[in-house]
PDB file of C-alpha atoms in Angstrom:
ATOM      1  CA  UNK A   1      -7.901  -1.956   5.974  1.00 77.00           C
ATOM      2  CA  UNK A   2      -7.150  -4.770   3.561  1.00 88.00           C
ATOM      3  CA  UNK A   3      -4.679  -7.426   4.611  1.00 89.00           C
ATOM      4  CA  UNK A   4      -1.001  -7.288   3.692  1.00 91.00           C
ATOM      5  CA  UNK A   5      -1.960  -9.709   0.896  1.00 92.00           C
ATOM      6  CA  UNK A   6      -4.293  -7.123  -0.653  1.00 95.00           C
ATOM      7  CA  UNK A   7      -1.688  -4.388  -0.376  1.00 96.00           C
ATOM      8  CA  UNK A   8       0.902  -6.707  -1.893  1.00 97.00           C
ATOM      9  CA  UNK A   9      -1.349  -7.165  -4.932  1.00 96.00           C
ATOM     10  CA  UNK A  10      -1.330  -3.373  -5.346  1.00 96.00           C
ATOM     11  CA  UNK A  11       2.463  -3.431  -5.104  1.00 97.00           C
ATOM     12  CA  UNK A  12       2.612  -6.091  -7.795  1.00 96.00           C
ATOM     13  CA  UNK A  13       0.551  -3.789 -10.029  1.00 95.00           C
ATOM     14  CA  UNK A  14       3.080  -1.001  -9.379  1.00 95.00           C
ATOM     15  CA  UNK A  15       5.879  -3.379 -10.309  1.00 96.00           C
ATOM     16  CA  UNK A  16       4.165  -4.608 -13.469  1.00 94.00           C
ATOM     17  CA  UNK A  17       3.426  -1.093 -14.698  1.00 92.00           C
ATOM     18  CA  UNK A  18       7.039   0.062 -14.257  1.00 92.00           C
ATOM     19  CA  UNK A  19       8.698  -3.219 -15.283  1.00 91.00           C
ATOM     20  CA  UNK A  20       8.878  -2.535 -19.052  1.00 88.00           C
ATOM     21  CA  UNK A  21      10.940   0.581 -18.319  1.00 85.00           C
ATOM     22  CA  UNK A  22      13.536  -1.194 -16.187  1.00 88.00           C
ATOM     23  CA  UNK A  23      16.400  -3.390 -17.336  1.00 88.00           C
ATOM     24  CA  UNK A  24      15.770  -7.052 -16.593  1.00 90.00           C
ATOM     25  CA  UNK A  25      18.643  -7.251 -14.099  1.00 91.00           C
ATOM     26  CA  UNK A  26      17.046  -4.435 -12.035  1.00 90.00           C
ATOM     27  CA  UNK A  27      13.534  -5.907 -11.946  1.00 93.00           C
ATOM     28  CA  UNK A  28      14.004  -7.829  -8.698  1.00 95.00           C
ATOM     29  CA  UNK A  29      14.884  -4.557  -6.949  1.00 93.00           C
ATOM     30  CA  UNK A  30      11.868  -2.922  -8.552  1.00 95.00           C
ATOM     31  CA  UNK A  31       9.618  -5.692  -7.227  1.00 97.00           C
ATOM     32  CA  UNK A  32      11.048  -5.388  -3.704  1.00 97.00           C
ATOM     33  CA  UNK A  33      10.670  -1.605  -3.858  1.00 96.00           C
ATOM     34  CA  UNK A  34       7.047  -1.918  -4.968  1.00 97.00           C
ATOM     35  CA  UNK A  35       6.215  -4.332  -2.160  1.00 98.00           C
ATOM     36  CA  UNK A  36       8.056  -2.174   0.380  1.00 98.00           C
ATOM     37  CA  UNK A  37       6.344   1.097  -0.559  1.00 98.00           C
ATOM     38  CA  UNK A  38       2.860  -0.382  -0.850  1.00 98.00           C
ATOM     39  CA  UNK A  39       3.053  -1.940   2.638  1.00 97.00           C
ATOM     40  CA  UNK A  40       5.050   0.863   4.307  1.00 98.00           C
ATOM     41  CA  UNK A  41       2.027   2.814   5.639  1.00 98.00           C
ATOM     42  CA  UNK A  42       1.297  -0.068   8.024  1.00 94.00           C
ATOM     43  CA  UNK A  43       4.580   0.606   9.838  1.00 96.00           C
ATOM     44  CA  UNK A  44       2.330   2.509  12.253  1.00 94.00           C
ATOM     45  CA  UNK A  45       1.249  -0.847  13.696  1.00 90.00           C
ATOM     46  CA  UNK A  46       4.649  -1.302  15.355  1.00 92.00           C
ATOM     47  CA  UNK A  47       4.564   1.574  17.908  1.00 94.00           C
ATOM     48  CA  UNK A  48       1.164   0.486  19.208  1.00 90.00           C
ATOM     49  CA  UNK A  49       2.245  -3.133  19.375  1.00 86.00           C
ATOM     50  CA  UNK A  50       5.599  -2.470  21.039  1.00 91.00           C
ATOM     51  CA  UNK A  51       4.534   0.315  23.416  1.00 92.00           C
ATOM     52  CA  UNK A  52       0.934  -0.565  24.277  1.00 90.00           C
ATOM     53  CA  UNK A  53       0.444  -4.149  23.141  1.00 83.00           C
ATOM     54  CA  UNK A  54      -2.261  -2.914  20.750  1.00 81.00           C
ATOM     55  CA  UNK A  55      -1.304  -2.808  17.059  1.00 81.00           C
ATOM     56  CA  UNK A  56      -4.280  -0.570  16.253  1.00 81.00           C
ATOM     57  CA  UNK A  57      -3.410   2.191  18.731  1.00 87.00           C
ATOM     58  CA  UNK A  58      -1.790   4.465  16.129  1.00 90.00           C
ATOM     59  CA  UNK A  59      -3.011   2.756  12.988  1.00 89.00           C
ATOM     60  CA  UNK A  60      -4.575   4.643  10.035  1.00 90.00           C
ATOM     61  CA  UNK A  61      -3.171   7.964  11.167  1.00 94.00           C
ATOM     62  CA  UNK A  62      -0.071   9.882   9.980  1.00 95.00           C
ATOM     63  CA  UNK A  63       1.437   7.166   7.789  1.00 97.00           C
ATOM     64  CA  UNK A  64      -1.888   6.830   5.966  1.00 97.00           C
ATOM     65  CA  UNK A  65      -1.760  10.388   4.639  1.00 98.00           C
ATOM     66  CA  UNK A  66      -1.606  11.427   1.008  1.00 97.00           C
ATOM     67  CA  UNK A  67       0.738  14.176   2.224  1.00 97.00           C
ATOM     68  CA  UNK A  68       3.151  11.497   3.473  1.00 98.00           C
ATOM     69  CA  UNK A  69       2.789   9.747   0.090  1.00 98.00           C
ATOM     70  CA  UNK A  70       3.911  12.979  -1.577  1.00 98.00           C
ATOM     71  CA  UNK A  71       6.842  13.260   0.856  1.00 98.00           C
ATOM     72  CA  UNK A  72       7.836   9.675   0.046  1.00 98.00           C
ATOM     73  CA  UNK A  73       7.779  10.630  -3.639  1.00 98.00           C
ATOM     74  CA  UNK A  74       9.977  13.665  -2.960  1.00 98.00           C
ATOM     75  CA  UNK A  75      12.426  11.538  -0.967  1.00 98.00           C
ATOM     76  CA  UNK A  76      12.621   8.911  -3.720  1.00 96.00           C
ATOM     77  CA  UNK A  77      13.089  11.659  -6.330  1.00 96.00           C
ATOM     78  CA  UNK A  78      16.003  13.038  -4.316  1.00 96.00           C
ATOM     79  CA  UNK A  79      17.473   9.566  -3.809  1.00 95.00           C
ATOM     80  CA  UNK A  80      17.323   8.451  -7.447  1.00 92.00           C
ATOM     81  CA  UNK A  81      18.670  11.820  -8.546  1.00 88.00           C
ATOM     82  CA  UNK A  82      21.866  10.905  -6.724  1.00 89.00           C
ATOM     83  CA  UNK A  83      22.027   7.845  -9.021  1.00 84.00           C
ATOM     84  CA  UNK A  84      21.380  10.034 -12.074  1.00 83.00           C
ATOM     85  CA  UNK A  85      17.942   8.542 -12.699  1.00 84.00           C
ATOM     86  CA  UNK A  86      14.824  10.449 -13.715  1.00 88.00           C
ATOM     87  CA  UNK A  87      13.707  12.129 -10.474  1.00 92.00           C
ATOM     88  CA  UNK A  88      10.221  13.092 -11.584  1.00 94.00           C
ATOM     89  CA  UNK A  89       9.212   9.696 -12.940  1.00 93.00           C
ATOM     90  CA  UNK A  90      10.527   7.671 -10.008  1.00 94.00           C
ATOM     91  CA  UNK A  91       9.182  10.150  -7.457  1.00 96.00           C
ATOM     92  CA  UNK A  92       5.702   9.958  -8.969  1.00 97.00           C
ATOM     93  CA  UNK A  93       5.929   6.159  -9.157  1.00 96.00           C
ATOM     94  CA  UNK A  94       6.886   5.849  -5.467  1.00 97.00           C
ATOM     95  CA  UNK A  95       4.155   8.275  -4.364  1.00 98.00           C
ATOM     96  CA  UNK A  96       1.532   6.369  -6.362  1.00 98.00           C
ATOM     97  CA  UNK A  97       2.620   2.948  -5.091  1.00 98.00           C
ATOM     98  CA  UNK A  98       2.619   4.250  -1.493  1.00 98.00           C
ATOM     99  CA  UNK A  99      -0.684   6.042  -2.125  1.00 98.00           C
ATOM    100  CA  UNK A 100      -2.298   2.841  -3.408  1.00 98.00           C
ATOM    101  CA  UNK A 101      -2.230   1.599   0.185  1.00 97.00           C
ATOM    102  CA  UNK A 102      -4.177   4.633   1.360  1.00 98.00           C
ATOM    103  CA  UNK A 103      -6.757   4.308  -1.416  1.00 97.00           C
ATOM    104  CA  UNK A 104      -7.301   0.609  -0.646  1.00 97.00           C
ATOM    105  CA  UNK A 105      -7.711   1.417   3.049  1.00 95.00           C
ATOM    106  CA  UNK A 106     -10.366   3.989   2.176  1.00 96.00           C
ATOM    107  CA  UNK A 107     -12.323   1.225   0.398  1.00 96.00           C
ATOM    108  CA  UNK A 108     -12.653  -0.880   3.562  1.00 93.00           C
ATOM    109  CA  UNK A 109     -15.938  -1.391   5.381  1.00 93.00           C
ATOM    110  CA  UNK A 110     -14.757  -0.007   8.714  1.00 86.00           C
ATOM    111  CA  UNK A 111     -17.082  -1.162  11.514  1.00 84.00           C
ATOM    112  CA  UNK A 112     -15.657   0.985  14.321  1.00 83.00           C
ATOM    113  CA  UNK A 113     -15.069   4.697  14.739  1.00 88.00           C
ATOM    114  CA  UNK A 114     -13.066   6.521  13.657  1.00 90.00           C
ATOM    115  CA  UNK A 115     -13.969   5.368  10.145  1.00 93.00           C
ATOM    116  CA  UNK A 116     -11.334   5.453   7.410  1.00 94.00           C
ATOM    117  CA  UNK A 117      -7.869   7.007   7.388  1.00 96.00           C
ATOM    118  CA  UNK A 118      -6.360  10.413   8.153  1.00 96.00           C
ATOM    119  CA  UNK A 119      -5.739  11.035   4.458  1.00 97.00           C
ATOM    120  CA  UNK A 120      -4.907  14.734   4.859  1.00 97.00           C
ATOM    121  CA  UNK A 121      -2.774  14.591   8.006  1.00 97.00           C
ATOM    122  CA  UNK A 122      -1.177  16.915   9.264  1.00 96.00           C
ATOM    123  CA  UNK A 123      -3.523  19.507   7.755  1.00 97.00           C
ATOM    124  CA  UNK A 124      -6.608  17.683   8.991  1.00 97.00           C
ATOM    125  CA  UNK A 125      -7.107  15.095  11.714  1.00 96.00           C
ATOM    126  CA  UNK A 126     -10.396  14.079  10.095  1.00 97.00           C
ATOM    127  CA  UNK A 127     -10.788  10.493   8.912  1.00 96.00           C
ATOM    128  CA  UNK A 128     -11.850   9.812   5.324  1.00 96.00           C
ATOM    129  CA  UNK A 129     -13.578   6.732   3.929  1.00 96.00           C
ATOM    130  CA  UNK A 130     -15.115   5.991   0.553  1.00 96.00           C
ATOM    131  CA  UNK A 131     -18.934   5.964   0.438  1.00 96.00           C
ATOM    132  CA  UNK A 132     -18.578   2.673  -1.458  1.00 95.00           C
ATOM    133  CA  UNK A 133     -16.591   0.017   0.366  1.00 94.00           C
ATOM    134  CA  UNK A 134     -15.556  -3.239  -1.259  1.00 94.00           C
ATOM    135  CA  UNK A 135     -13.180  -4.834   1.242  1.00 92.00           C
ATOM    136  CA  UNK A 136     -13.688  -6.319   4.684  1.00 88.00           C
ATOM    137  CA  UNK A 137     -11.577  -5.019   7.527  1.00 83.00           C
ATOM    138  CA  UNK A 138      -8.478  -7.073   8.334  1.00 84.00           C
ATOM    139  CA  UNK A 139      -8.091  -7.188  12.104  1.00 77.00           C
ATOM    140  CA  UNK A 140      -4.732  -7.496  13.803  1.00 73.00           C
ATOM    141  CA  UNK A 141      -5.930  -7.560  17.375  1.00 73.00           C
ATOM    142  CA  UNK A 142      -8.958  -8.584  19.378  1.00 72.00           C
ATOM    143  CA  UNK A 143      -8.340  -8.513  23.151  1.00 69.00           C
ATOM    144  CA  UNK A 144     -10.516 -11.597  23.612  1.00 78.00           C
ATOM    145  CA  UNK A 145      -8.522 -13.657  21.099  1.00 75.00           C
ATOM    146  CA  UNK A 146      -5.033 -12.185  21.186  1.00 72.00           C
ATOM    147  CA  UNK A 147      -3.039 -11.057  18.186  1.00 72.00           C
ATOM    148  CA  UNK A 148      -2.100 -14.399  16.601  1.00 76.00           C
ATOM    149  CA  UNK A 149      -5.586 -15.907  16.831  1.00 80.00           C
ATOM    150  CA  UNK A 150      -7.097 -12.683  15.502  1.00 80.00           C
ATOM    151  CA  UNK A 151      -4.787 -12.621  12.472  1.00 81.00           C
ATOM    152  CA  UNK A 152      -5.525 -16.297  11.752  1.00 80.00           C
ATOM    153  CA  UNK A 153      -9.296 -15.930  12.211  1.00 85.00           C
ATOM    154  CA  UNK A 154     -11.905 -17.114   9.702  1.00 87.00           C
ATOM    155  CA  UNK A 155     -13.182 -13.552   8.985  1.00 86.00           C
ATOM    156  CA  UNK A 156      -9.635 -12.464   8.097  1.00 86.00           C
ATOM    157  CA  UNK A 157      -9.164 -15.547   5.916  1.00 92.00           C
ATOM    158  CA  UNK A 158     -12.414 -14.856   4.053  1.00 91.00           C
ATOM    159  CA  UNK A 159     -11.421 -11.213   3.651  1.00 90.00           C
ATOM    160  CA  UNK A 160      -8.109 -12.254   2.109  1.00 92.00           C
ATOM    161  CA  UNK A 161      -9.914 -14.553  -0.320  1.00 94.00           C
ATOM    162  CA  UNK A 162     -12.163 -11.658  -1.348  1.00 95.00           C
ATOM    163  CA  UNK A 163      -9.136  -9.388  -1.858  1.00 93.00           C
ATOM    164  CA  UNK A 164      -7.616 -12.025  -4.133  1.00 96.00           C
ATOM    165  CA  UNK A 165     -10.863 -12.263  -6.132  1.00 96.00           C
ATOM    166  CA  UNK A 166     -11.106  -8.477  -6.532  1.00 95.00           C
ATOM    167  CA  UNK A 167      -7.443  -7.620  -7.079  1.00 95.00           C
ATOM    168  CA  UNK A 168      -6.276 -10.502  -9.282  1.00 95.00           C
ATOM    169  CA  UNK A 169      -8.058  -9.046 -12.349  1.00 94.00           C
ATOM    170  CA  UNK A 170      -6.287  -5.720 -11.721  1.00 92.00           C
ATOM    171  CA  UNK A 171      -2.908  -7.461 -11.685  1.00 92.00           C
ATOM    172  CA  UNK A 172      -3.905  -9.302 -14.874  1.00 92.00           C
ATOM    173  CA  UNK A 173      -4.998  -6.059 -16.523  1.00 92.00           C
ATOM    174  CA  UNK A 174      -1.724  -4.402 -15.553  1.00 89.00           C
ATOM    175  CA  UNK A 175       0.270  -7.390 -16.793  1.00 88.00           C
ATOM    176  CA  UNK A 176      -1.498  -7.971 -20.095  1.00 87.00           C
ATOM    177  CA  UNK A 177      -2.749  -4.469 -20.784  1.00 81.00           C
ATOM    178  CA  UNK A 178       0.190  -2.326 -19.773  1.00 72.00           C
ATOM    179  CA  UNK A 179       3.066  -4.569 -18.766  1.00 56.00           C
ATOM    180  CA  UNK A 180       4.085  -5.769 -22.197  1.00 58.00           C
ATOM    181  CA  UNK A 181       7.536  -7.205 -22.639  1.00 54.00           C
ATOM    182  CA  UNK A 182       8.260  -4.777 -25.457  1.00 56.00           C
ATOM    183  CA  UNK A 183      11.208  -2.562 -24.482  1.00 51.00           C
ATOM    184  CA  UNK A 184      10.273   1.004 -23.798  1.00 55.00           C
ATOM    185  CA  UNK A 185      12.337   4.038 -22.996  1.00 57.00           C
ATOM    186  CA  UNK A 186      13.790   3.422 -19.518  1.00 57.00           C
ATOM    187  CA  UNK A 187      12.123   5.303 -16.668  1.00 58.00           C
ATOM    188  CA  UNK A 188      15.515   5.770 -15.126  1.00 56.00           C
ATOM    189  CA  UNK A 189      17.007   7.996 -17.771  1.00 54.00           C
TER     190      UNK A 189
END
């Protein structure tokens, strides 16, 4: 999987693409929402870390499912409907921002089995990975190094640099190609 930095770049793209449709005083919330939803699938690191001392024990499973992304979209649609906002648009936006995490994880060169993510959980326990991988795996834990030294390792640092090189043009494209400052019809209404 890419690092949280790589996923954050995807969240910034989600923010930039929706930003023209949101009033300026709501854009900070939009940014926080984008960053939250794009990193949310990695919440599965916590049970392994807290219960077993291994952050990878449950990683890349249920929370890395496109089905869960759709459920997140449905939840957001329900939630924003209570605020009288456009349910369909915000539900699709949340599902896509959440789903960007899963897509990025499928583009990782995964050196250990099982390879990829359980993208169709709960309907399939099979792991899926792209035949073309462009990111290095970000490791949270190596028993020989411990968690902190693993996170701060040179391979992780180099992987983060590569994510920045690959994803910065996408943020730029979103910003300059689609994220114009021209006011558009609000997504919320």
